[in-house]
Short mmCIF file of C-alpha atoms in Angstrom, two decimals:
data_model
loop_
_atom_site.label_atom_id
_atom_site.label_comp_id
_atom_site.label_asym_id
_atom_site.label_seq_id
_atom_site.Cartn_x
_atom_site.Cartn_y
_atom_site.Cartn_z
CA MET A 1 87.14 123.12 93.16
CA ILE A 2 86.50 126.81 93.78
CA ARG A 3 85.09 128.54 90.70
CA GLU A 4 85.40 132.18 91.55
CA LEU A 5 84.68 134.83 88.95
CA LEU A 6 87.74 136.80 87.89
CA THR A 7 86.72 140.34 87.04
CA SER A 8 88.54 143.32 85.49
CA PHE A 9 89.84 141.53 82.43
CA SER A 10 88.20 139.76 79.54
CA LEU A 11 87.82 136.36 81.13
CA THR A 12 84.79 135.18 79.17
CA LEU A 13 86.22 136.32 75.83
CA ILE A 14 89.43 134.41 76.46
CA ASP A 15 87.71 131.36 77.92
CA ALA A 16 85.27 131.03 75.01
CA LEU A 17 87.63 131.99 72.17
CA ASP A 18 88.65 128.51 71.05
CA THR A 19 85.00 127.37 71.21
CA LEU A 20 84.30 129.73 68.32
CA LEU A 21 86.92 127.94 66.25
CA VAL A 22 85.68 124.48 67.27
CA LEU A 23 82.17 125.45 66.12
CA GLY A 24 83.56 126.75 62.82
CA ASN A 25 82.99 130.49 63.38
CA HIS A 26 86.35 131.66 62.01
CA SER A 27 85.40 135.27 61.42
CA GLU A 28 84.28 135.80 65.02
CA PHE A 29 87.42 134.06 66.29
CA GLN A 30 89.53 136.50 64.26
CA ARG A 31 87.55 139.49 65.54
CA VAL A 32 87.77 138.49 69.19
CA ALA A 33 91.45 137.52 68.97
CA SER A 34 92.28 140.90 67.45
CA LEU A 35 90.17 142.66 70.08
CA LEU A 36 92.00 140.87 72.89
CA GLN A 37 95.40 141.75 71.45
CA ASP A 38 94.39 145.42 71.40
CA THR A 39 92.65 145.65 74.77
CA ALA A 40 93.67 142.90 77.23
CA ASP A 41 96.00 144.15 79.95
CA PHE A 42 97.24 142.09 82.90
CA ASP A 43 99.04 144.98 84.61
CA ILE A 44 96.09 145.67 86.85
CA ASP A 45 95.61 145.89 90.61
CA VAL A 46 93.30 142.91 91.06
CA ASN A 47 93.51 139.79 93.23
CA ALA A 48 93.15 136.72 91.03
CA SER A 49 92.89 133.00 91.68
CA VAL A 50 96.17 131.46 90.55
CA PHE A 51 94.36 128.25 89.62
CA GLU A 52 91.53 129.88 87.67
CA THR A 53 93.79 132.34 85.86
CA ASN A 54 95.98 129.48 84.74
CA ILE A 55 93.32 127.11 83.43
CA ARG A 56 91.09 129.79 81.88
CA VAL A 57 93.36 132.63 80.79
CA VAL A 58 96.76 131.01 80.20
CA GLY A 59 95.13 127.83 78.88
CA GLY A 60 92.64 129.74 76.74
CA LEU A 61 95.31 131.94 75.16
CA LEU A 62 97.65 129.00 74.49
CA SER A 63 94.85 127.06 72.81
CA ALA A 64 93.78 130.06 70.72
CA HIS A 65 97.41 130.60 69.70
CA LEU A 66 97.77 126.99 68.55
CA LEU A 67 94.46 127.12 66.64
CA ALA A 68 95.00 130.55 65.07
CA GLY A 69 96.17 129.13 61.75
CA ARG A 70 92.99 127.12 61.31
CA ALA A 71 90.99 130.31 61.83
CA GLY A 72 92.78 131.96 58.91
CA MET A 73 94.76 134.43 60.99
CA ASP A 74 98.10 135.73 59.77
CA LEU A 75 100.87 133.80 61.50
CA GLU A 76 104.30 135.05 62.46
CA PRO A 77 107.34 133.33 60.92
CA GLY A 78 108.28 130.43 63.15
CA TRP A 79 104.74 129.87 64.48
CA PRO A 80 103.81 128.06 66.76
CA CYS A 81 107.02 129.07 68.57
CA SER A 82 106.05 132.74 68.42
CA GLY A 83 102.92 134.87 68.07
CA PRO A 84 100.94 137.61 69.82
CA LEU A 85 98.56 135.26 71.65
CA LEU A 86 101.54 133.24 72.90
CA ARG A 87 103.12 136.41 74.24
CA MET A 88 99.86 137.27 75.99
CA ALA A 89 99.76 133.81 77.57
CA GLU A 90 103.32 134.23 78.81
CA ASP A 91 102.50 137.68 80.17
CA ALA A 92 99.56 136.23 82.14
CA ALA A 93 101.63 133.28 83.41
CA ARG A 94 104.46 135.58 84.48
CA LYS A 95 101.98 137.34 86.76
CA LEU A 96 101.37 134.02 88.53
CA LEU A 97 105.02 133.13 89.19
CA PRO A 98 105.31 135.14 92.45
CA ALA A 99 102.78 132.72 93.97
CA PHE A 100 105.27 129.85 93.45
CA GLN A 101 108.10 131.60 95.29
CA THR A 102 107.62 129.65 98.50
CA PRO A 103 109.98 127.45 100.55
CA THR A 104 108.10 124.34 99.43
CA GLY A 105 107.47 125.34 95.81
CA MET A 106 103.72 124.90 96.32
CA PRO A 107 101.89 128.08 95.23
CA TYR A 108 99.64 130.43 97.13
CA GLY A 109 96.02 130.36 96.01
CA THR A 110 95.71 134.06 95.20
CA VAL A 111 98.05 136.61 93.66
CA ASN A 112 97.70 140.30 92.89
CA LEU A 113 98.42 140.74 89.19
CA LEU A 114 100.19 144.02 89.82
CA ASN A 115 101.80 143.64 93.24
CA GLY A 116 102.33 139.88 93.69
CA VAL A 117 101.36 137.93 96.81
CA SER A 118 99.95 139.94 99.69
CA PRO A 119 101.85 139.63 103.01
CA THR A 120 98.52 138.67 104.61
CA GLU A 121 97.65 135.98 102.05
CA THR A 122 96.57 132.69 103.62
CA PRO A 123 98.95 129.77 103.04
CA VAL A 124 96.02 127.32 102.87
CA THR A 125 94.95 126.23 99.40
CA CYS A 126 93.21 123.26 97.82
CA THR A 127 95.07 120.29 96.38
CA ALA A 128 94.01 121.10 92.82
CA GLY A 129 95.35 124.62 93.35
CA VAL A 130 98.82 123.11 93.80
CA GLY A 131 98.77 120.35 91.19
CA THR A 132 96.97 121.84 88.17
CA PHE A 133 99.68 123.65 86.24
CA ILE A 134 101.81 121.15 84.35
CA LEU A 135 99.80 121.21 81.10
CA GLU A 136 99.77 124.98 80.63
CA PHE A 137 103.20 125.70 82.12
CA ALA A 138 104.97 122.90 80.22
CA THR A 139 103.29 124.00 76.99
CA LEU A 140 104.40 127.58 77.61
CA SER A 141 107.98 126.56 78.44
CA ARG A 142 108.35 124.32 75.42
CA LEU A 143 106.88 126.84 73.00
CA THR A 144 108.95 129.75 74.28
CA GLY A 145 112.14 127.96 75.36
CA ASP A 146 111.87 129.38 78.90
CA ALA A 147 111.96 126.44 81.33
CA THR A 148 110.92 128.62 84.30
CA TYR A 149 107.23 127.75 84.03
CA GLU A 150 107.56 123.99 83.65
CA ASN A 151 110.14 123.87 86.45
CA ALA A 152 107.74 125.72 88.77
CA ALA A 153 104.89 123.32 87.97
CA ARG A 154 107.09 120.25 88.46
CA ARG A 155 108.48 121.50 91.77
CA ALA A 156 104.93 122.00 93.05
CA LEU A 157 103.88 118.52 91.88
CA ARG A 158 106.85 116.83 93.54
CA ALA A 159 106.32 118.72 96.78
CA LEU A 160 102.66 117.71 96.86
CA TRP A 161 103.55 114.09 96.08
CA LYS A 162 105.70 113.91 99.21
CA THR A 163 102.76 114.91 101.45
CA ARG A 164 100.55 111.88 100.74
CA SER A 165 99.48 109.76 103.69
CA ASP A 166 100.82 106.37 104.70
CA ILE A 167 97.94 104.72 102.82
CA GLY A 168 98.70 106.73 99.67
CA LEU A 169 95.97 109.41 99.73
CA VAL A 170 95.97 113.20 99.73
CA GLY A 171 93.55 115.50 101.49
CA ASN A 172 91.53 118.45 100.27
CA HIS A 173 93.33 121.57 101.59
CA ILE A 174 96.96 121.97 102.58
CA ASP A 175 99.12 124.61 104.24
CA ILE A 176 101.74 125.23 101.55
CA LEU A 177 104.31 126.55 104.05
CA SER A 178 104.10 123.91 106.78
CA LYS A 179 103.01 121.10 104.39
CA LYS A 180 100.35 120.09 106.92
CA TRP A 181 96.91 118.98 105.75
CA VAL A 182 94.15 121.30 106.95
CA ALA A 183 91.24 119.37 105.39
CA GLN A 184 91.89 115.63 105.45
CA ASP A 185 88.98 114.36 103.34
CA ALA A 186 90.30 112.28 100.41
CA GLY A 187 88.32 111.79 97.22
CA ILE A 188 88.23 112.54 93.51
CA GLY A 189 85.90 115.55 93.56
CA ALA A 190 85.98 119.24 94.44
CA GLY A 191 89.36 120.57 95.50
CA VAL A 192 91.28 117.52 94.25
CA ASP A 193 89.86 116.50 90.85
CA SER A 194 92.12 118.25 88.34
CA TYR A 195 95.28 117.23 90.22
CA PHE A 196 94.66 113.63 89.21
CA GLU A 197 93.52 114.74 85.75
CA TYR A 198 96.79 116.59 85.13
CA LEU A 199 98.95 113.67 86.22
CA VAL A 200 97.34 111.52 83.52
CA LYS A 201 97.11 114.13 80.79
CA GLY A 202 100.55 115.48 81.60
CA ALA A 203 101.96 111.97 81.28
CA ILE A 204 100.31 111.60 77.87
CA MET A 205 101.19 115.03 76.51
CA LEU A 206 104.79 115.01 77.74
CA GLN A 207 105.34 111.22 77.50
CA ASP A 208 106.37 111.44 81.15
CA GLU A 209 106.71 108.20 83.13
CA GLU A 210 107.16 110.04 86.45
CA LEU A 211 103.70 111.62 86.22
CA LEU A 212 102.08 108.36 85.17
CA SER A 213 103.68 106.41 88.01
CA MET A 214 102.42 109.03 90.47
CA PHE A 215 98.86 108.64 89.23
CA LEU A 216 98.96 104.85 89.15
CA GLU A 217 100.05 104.76 92.78
CA TYR A 218 97.25 107.17 93.72
CA ASP A 219 94.77 105.13 91.69
CA ARG A 220 95.59 101.97 93.63
CA ALA A 221 94.80 103.77 96.89
CA ILE A 222 91.65 105.37 95.43
CA GLN A 223 90.32 102.04 94.23
CA ASN A 224 91.18 100.39 97.54
CA TYR A 225 89.76 102.96 99.96
CA THR A 226 87.19 105.19 98.20
CA ARG A 227 85.40 102.97 95.67
CA PHE A 228 82.14 101.30 96.71
CA ASP A 229 79.83 99.68 94.14
CA ASP A 230 81.38 101.83 91.39
CA TRP A 231 80.72 105.03 93.35
CA TYR A 232 83.63 106.99 94.81
CA LEU A 233 83.12 108.25 98.36
CA TRP A 234 85.10 110.63 100.53
CA VAL A 235 87.29 109.04 103.21
CA GLN A 236 89.70 110.14 105.92
CA MET A 237 93.11 110.36 104.22
CA HIS A 238 95.06 108.61 107.01
CA LYS A 239 92.55 105.93 108.06
CA GLY A 240 90.48 105.29 104.95
CA THR A 241 87.21 105.48 106.89
CA VAL A 242 84.22 107.02 105.08
CA SER A 243 83.69 110.67 105.95
CA MET A 244 81.15 111.75 103.29
CA PRO A 245 79.04 109.19 101.35
CA VAL A 246 78.20 111.69 98.61
CA PHE A 247 78.65 112.03 94.87
CA GLN A 248 79.77 115.47 93.70
CA SER A 249 79.05 116.59 90.14
CA LEU A 250 82.72 117.50 89.63
CA GLU A 251 83.59 113.82 90.04
CA ALA A 252 81.87 113.02 86.73
CA PHE A 253 85.14 113.62 84.86
CA TRP A 254 86.52 110.37 86.32
CA PRO A 255 85.05 107.85 83.80
CA GLY A 256 86.52 109.86 80.94
CA LEU A 257 89.91 109.94 82.64
CA GLN A 258 89.77 106.20 83.25
CA SER A 259 89.04 105.64 79.56
CA LEU A 260 92.30 107.39 78.66
CA LEU A 261 94.10 104.67 80.61
CA GLY A 262 92.08 101.85 79.07
CA ASN A 263 90.08 101.04 82.23
CA LEU A 264 86.83 100.83 80.27
CA ASP A 265 84.87 98.30 82.34
CA SER A 266 85.18 100.35 85.51
CA ALA A 267 84.60 103.61 83.62
CA VAL A 268 81.39 102.37 82.01
CA ARG A 269 79.89 101.18 85.31
CA THR A 270 80.70 104.42 87.11
CA PHE A 271 79.30 106.46 84.23
CA GLN A 272 76.01 104.56 84.45
CA ASN A 273 75.75 105.48 88.15
CA TYR A 274 76.26 109.15 87.33
CA TYR A 275 73.90 109.04 84.35
CA SER A 276 71.16 107.64 86.59
CA VAL A 277 71.41 110.80 88.71
CA TRP A 278 71.13 112.95 85.59
CA ARG A 279 67.97 111.14 84.50
CA GLN A 280 66.50 111.63 87.97
CA PHE A 281 66.83 115.43 87.93
CA GLY A 282 67.58 116.54 84.35
CA GLY A 283 71.07 117.57 85.48
CA LEU A 284 73.69 116.76 88.09
CA PRO A 285 73.23 118.38 91.50
CA GLU A 286 76.40 119.66 93.08
CA PHE A 287 76.09 117.09 95.90
CA TYR A 288 74.07 113.87 95.82
CA SER A 289 73.62 111.61 98.88
CA ILE A 290 74.30 108.05 97.77
CA PRO A 291 72.56 106.33 100.73
CA GLN A 292 69.47 108.57 100.48
CA GLY A 293 69.37 108.73 96.68
CA TYR A 294 68.62 112.46 96.73
CA THR A 295 70.19 115.90 96.71
CA VAL A 296 72.09 117.31 99.70
CA ASP A 297 70.63 120.36 101.42
CA LYS A 298 71.92 123.65 99.92
CA ARG A 299 73.74 121.74 97.18
CA GLU A 300 70.81 121.22 94.81
CA GLY A 301 72.05 123.47 92.01
CA TYR A 302 73.41 122.68 88.54
CA PRO A 303 75.61 125.48 87.12
CA LEU A 304 75.71 123.82 83.66
CA ARG A 305 78.86 121.86 84.43
CA PRO A 306 80.46 119.82 81.61
CA GLU A 307 82.02 116.85 83.39
CA LEU A 308 79.46 114.14 82.60
CA ILE A 309 79.26 115.27 78.97
CA GLU A 310 83.08 115.25 78.84
CA SER A 311 83.13 111.63 80.01
CA ALA A 312 80.44 110.75 77.47
CA MET A 313 82.61 112.16 74.69
CA TYR A 314 85.64 110.10 75.72
CA LEU A 315 83.63 106.91 76.27
CA PHE A 316 81.80 107.21 72.96
CA ARG A 317 85.12 107.50 71.18
CA ALA A 318 86.47 104.51 73.10
CA THR A 319 83.44 102.22 72.72
CA GLY A 320 81.18 103.50 69.95
CA ASP A 321 78.24 102.79 72.26
CA HIS A 322 75.28 105.06 71.40
CA THR A 323 74.32 105.22 75.08
CA TYR A 324 76.68 108.18 75.28
CA LEU A 325 74.97 109.92 72.39
CA GLN A 326 71.70 109.49 74.28
CA LEU A 327 73.24 111.26 77.28
CA GLY A 328 74.28 114.05 74.93
CA LEU A 329 70.74 114.32 73.60
CA ASP A 330 69.32 114.33 77.14
CA ALA A 331 71.77 117.07 78.14
CA LEU A 332 70.95 119.14 75.07
CA GLU A 333 67.21 118.91 75.71
CA SER A 334 67.59 119.70 79.42
CA ILE A 335 69.74 122.75 78.75
CA GLU A 336 67.39 124.03 76.05
CA LYS A 337 64.13 123.44 77.92
CA ILE A 338 65.22 124.32 81.45
CA THR A 339 68.00 126.91 81.27
CA ARG A 340 67.56 128.99 78.11
CA THR A 341 66.82 132.68 78.68
CA PRO A 342 66.62 135.69 76.34
CA CYS A 343 70.26 136.58 77.11
CA GLY A 344 71.89 133.17 77.33
CA TYR A 345 71.71 130.03 79.46
CA ALA A 346 71.25 130.35 83.21
CA SER A 347 72.62 128.18 85.97
CA VAL A 348 69.96 126.07 87.70
CA LYS A 349 69.61 127.19 91.29
CA ASP A 350 67.58 124.16 92.37
CA LEU A 351 67.16 121.00 90.29
CA ARG A 352 64.14 119.92 92.32
CA ASP A 353 61.93 122.66 90.84
CA HIS A 354 64.28 123.93 88.09
CA GLN A 355 64.46 127.41 89.59
CA LEU A 356 67.11 129.47 87.74
CA ASP A 357 69.92 131.67 88.99
CA ASN A 358 70.84 135.02 87.42
CA ARG A 359 74.28 133.97 86.13
CA MET A 360 76.01 131.96 83.42
CA GLU A 361 79.49 130.62 84.16
CA SER A 362 82.19 131.05 81.53
CA PHE A 363 82.90 127.31 81.65
CA PHE A 364 79.51 126.72 80.02
CA LEU A 365 80.87 128.37 76.87
CA ALA A 366 84.40 127.02 77.23
CA GLU A 367 83.56 123.41 78.14
CA THR A 368 79.93 122.32 78.12
CA ILE A 369 79.09 123.53 74.61
CA LYS A 370 82.43 122.35 73.25
CA TYR A 371 82.17 118.82 74.62
CA LEU A 372 78.55 118.52 73.44
CA TYR A 373 79.55 119.56 69.94
CA LEU A 374 82.54 117.21 69.84
CA LEU A 375 80.43 114.32 71.14
CA PHE A 376 78.28 114.55 68.03
CA ASP A 377 81.15 115.25 65.59
CA PRO A 378 83.47 112.21 65.65
CA ALA A 379 85.28 113.39 62.49
CA HIS A 380 86.28 116.75 64.00
CA PHE A 381 89.94 117.67 63.56
CA LEU A 382 90.39 117.74 67.34
CA HIS A 383 89.69 114.00 67.27
CA GLY A 384 92.23 113.51 64.50
CA GLY A 385 89.40 113.01 62.01
CA GLY A 386 89.53 113.66 58.29
CA ALA A 387 91.26 112.02 55.36
CA GLU A 388 94.79 112.70 54.18
CA GLY A 389 94.99 115.84 52.09
CA ASP A 390 91.77 117.45 53.35
CA GLY A 391 93.57 120.05 55.46
CA SER A 392 93.28 118.13 58.72
CA TRP A 393 96.90 118.98 59.59
CA GLU A 394 99.13 122.02 59.26
CA GLU A 395 102.76 122.94 58.73
CA GLY A 396 104.65 124.91 61.35
CA GLY A 397 108.05 125.82 62.72
CA GLU A 398 111.06 127.08 60.84
CA GLU A 399 110.59 126.53 57.11
CA GLY A 400 107.48 124.44 57.82
CA GLN A 401 109.40 121.38 59.01
CA CYS A 402 106.79 120.41 61.65
CA VAL A 403 103.50 118.57 61.17
CA LEU A 404 100.90 120.03 63.52
CA GLY A 405 97.25 119.39 64.34
CA ALA A 406 97.19 115.79 63.12
CA GLY A 407 95.39 114.56 66.23
CA GLY A 408 96.14 113.69 69.81
CA PHE A 409 95.03 117.02 71.25
CA ILE A 410 95.04 117.16 75.05
CA PHE A 411 92.26 119.15 76.74
CA ASN A 412 93.15 121.07 79.85
CA THR A 413 90.66 121.05 82.71
CA GLU A 414 88.84 124.01 81.11
CA ALA A 415 88.54 122.11 77.78
CA HIS A 416 91.20 124.17 76.02
CA PRO A 417 92.87 121.84 73.48
CA LEU A 418 96.68 121.74 73.36
CA ASP A 419 98.65 120.12 70.53
CA PRO A 420 101.58 117.97 71.74
CA ALA A 421 103.11 118.19 68.27
CA ALA A 422 103.62 121.92 68.76
CA LEU A 423 105.61 121.27 71.92
CA TYR A 424 107.86 118.88 70.05
CA CYS A 425 108.18 121.31 67.16
CA CYS A 426 109.48 124.13 69.34
CA SER A 427 111.47 122.23 71.97
CA ARG A 428 112.34 118.71 70.93
CA HIS A 429 113.23 119.69 67.37
CA ALA A 430 115.61 122.32 68.71
CA GLN A 431 116.88 119.81 71.27
CA ASP A 432 117.49 117.26 68.50
CA ARG A 433 119.58 119.81 66.63
CA ARG A 434 121.59 120.57 69.77
CA GLU A 435 122.12 116.87 70.46
CA LEU A 436 123.25 116.28 66.88
CA ARG A 437 125.67 119.16 67.16
CA ASP A 438 127.06 117.72 70.40
CA VAL A 439 127.47 114.31 68.77
CA LEU A 440 129.34 115.81 65.84
CA LEU A 441 131.59 117.80 68.15
CA SER A 442 132.31 114.77 70.31
CA LEU A 443 133.29 112.70 67.28
CA SER A 444 136.11 115.07 66.46
CA GLU A 445 137.34 115.44 70.07
CA PRO A 446 139.01 111.97 70.41
CA ALA A 447 141.25 112.67 67.44
CA GLU A 448 142.39 115.92 69.03
CA LYS A 449 143.06 114.27 72.40
CA SER A 450 144.96 111.32 70.93
CA SER A 451 147.07 113.69 68.86
CA SER A 452 147.98 115.82 71.88
CA LYS A 453 148.76 112.77 74.08
CA SER A 454 151.04 111.13 71.51
CA LYS A 455 153.78 113.75 71.88
CA PRO A 456 155.55 115.42 74.79
CA PRO A 457 154.49 119.01 75.43
CA ASN A 458 157.66 120.44 73.89
CA GLN A 459 157.06 118.50 70.68
CA GLN A 460 153.45 119.51 70.14
CA THR A 461 152.73 121.28 66.91
CA GLU A 462 151.90 124.93 67.49
CA SER A 463 148.97 126.51 65.77
CA PRO A 464 149.93 128.78 62.90
CA PRO A 465 149.84 132.51 63.57
CA PRO A 466 146.65 134.30 62.56
CA GLY A 467 146.45 134.80 58.85
CA GLN A 468 149.02 132.10 58.06
CA SER A 469 147.73 128.99 56.32
CA ASP A 470 148.26 125.59 57.90
CA SER A 471 150.87 123.61 56.02
CA ILE A 472 149.65 120.43 54.36
CA ALA A 473 153.10 118.89 54.65
CA LEU A 474 153.34 116.71 57.76
CA LYS A 475 156.54 115.98 59.64
CA PRO A 476 157.54 112.32 60.13
CA GLY A 477 155.22 110.63 62.67
CA GLU A 478 152.89 113.62 62.88
CA LYS A 479 149.13 113.22 62.51
CA LYS A 480 146.97 116.04 61.27
CA THR A 481 144.19 117.07 63.68
CA PRO A 482 140.89 117.45 61.82
CA PRO A 483 139.06 120.75 62.39
CA LEU A 484 135.67 120.65 64.11
CA LEU A 485 132.82 119.35 61.96
CA SER A 486 135.23 118.26 59.25
CA CYS A 487 134.31 115.47 56.89
CA PRO A 488 136.99 112.77 57.30
CA VAL A 489 137.87 110.74 54.26
CA GLN A 490 135.98 107.46 54.32
CA PRO A 491 135.33 104.71 51.77
CA PHE A 492 131.94 104.60 50.09
CA SER A 493 130.79 101.84 52.43
CA ALA A 494 129.97 104.60 54.95
CA ARG A 495 126.25 104.60 55.69
CA LEU A 496 125.22 108.12 56.63
CA SER A 497 126.32 111.73 56.29
CA ILE A 498 124.74 114.55 58.29
CA LEU A 499 125.81 118.20 58.25
CA GLY A 500 129.11 117.25 56.62
CA GLN A 501 130.00 114.56 59.17
CA VAL A 502 130.33 111.03 57.86
CA PHE A 503 129.14 108.21 60.12
CA THR A 504 130.81 104.89 59.38
CA ASP A 505 129.50 101.38 59.91
CA ASN A 506 131.17 101.11 63.32
CA THR A 507 130.55 104.66 64.57
#
């Protein structure tokens, strides 16, 4: 996928903020979070990648908001359903919504944060740029109660789903207005990768069968047409013929994703293929020719990407095999020996001679360091580690009725952890209360209807005038209509009473 640098606002601070908390640096997390609240401004005339702004800025702010309590920050009443970092995330996401205002629902790739989509903006964007929003936008909608964001992400996903080929594959770049594929190479790497990732993680986080069924259908086509000897090649999306027999470093997320679905045998074999490339060069080149067993011309660099380390973390948790710790140690030594500079860690311009570039991507701080740390800390709270009573979970919501942070965190594609329990706390808990209210109201409606139908209109009992009490004396044959949410008289064999409404054995 395209990793363009977004300037003019504090991208690196936002992208790396939750890493500080993961590493245990609470004081610096508090300082940076306060600094961002005082200085970050999204009302600026700058063209921004919709995809990158979502995964880095919106995702980073949502994660920091959900982790703020662990960092010792003062929390607003009702957190995690309110808070300054949440409002910042919503402000950033609101700037992206104009990109989704298209006839198809698929978003433009770039938006001006101040003026919206330019009239001259190209309608061609990559597949991941259409299908990588459901985690952040659903989290935002369910925390704030505004369904606009989740609806936009779902509309884009469903529109993209309808464009797949007859053999079940999607290409690399699509015209979002005409729905025609501009680049028809199908694979799991650059331009497509996080689309598949978000179908799986979205299904897990939201318990959504629609998203899971989408991925499973894609996976059948991927396994059938692109997999060769546990490598995944690029093929023509309509014919299934091989178009590029290369491994891209961005594909290294795939074994970790497979492990989330329980496909461990396949995941382990593919990981070993990728790990062999790492051992050959001390890193993963951007492109690697599988037939030649060497780097591809002008794609020899390694910008400190996290994907293979990410898969190692997932597979170590799934298997306990120390092979994955060895990969972590190899990665740590390579990064320290090859890329360390006086001011940070530099991208490797060429893995053949370890020549360095004069830049460090923000995803190194947001993802690579985080996944390395979590690989070697299996008891970390993000893994659900810790014993009962040691502070591994938190209270949240109104009057502290929600249990948060007990495990099951979902990482977005920029490694920003999101807590599904917080989504339930703010949306499902409120939904449960609404559903209970509707049930209670519906229980009293049949009595009203049967009372009104039992008499002709001219014999119906009129309501007493305002201020006049309702007589308790009933006329012959008349039944008293219970008021809404009343507690009807029932024998003590009744099983349950909620909010004053008694539920009987046969209710």
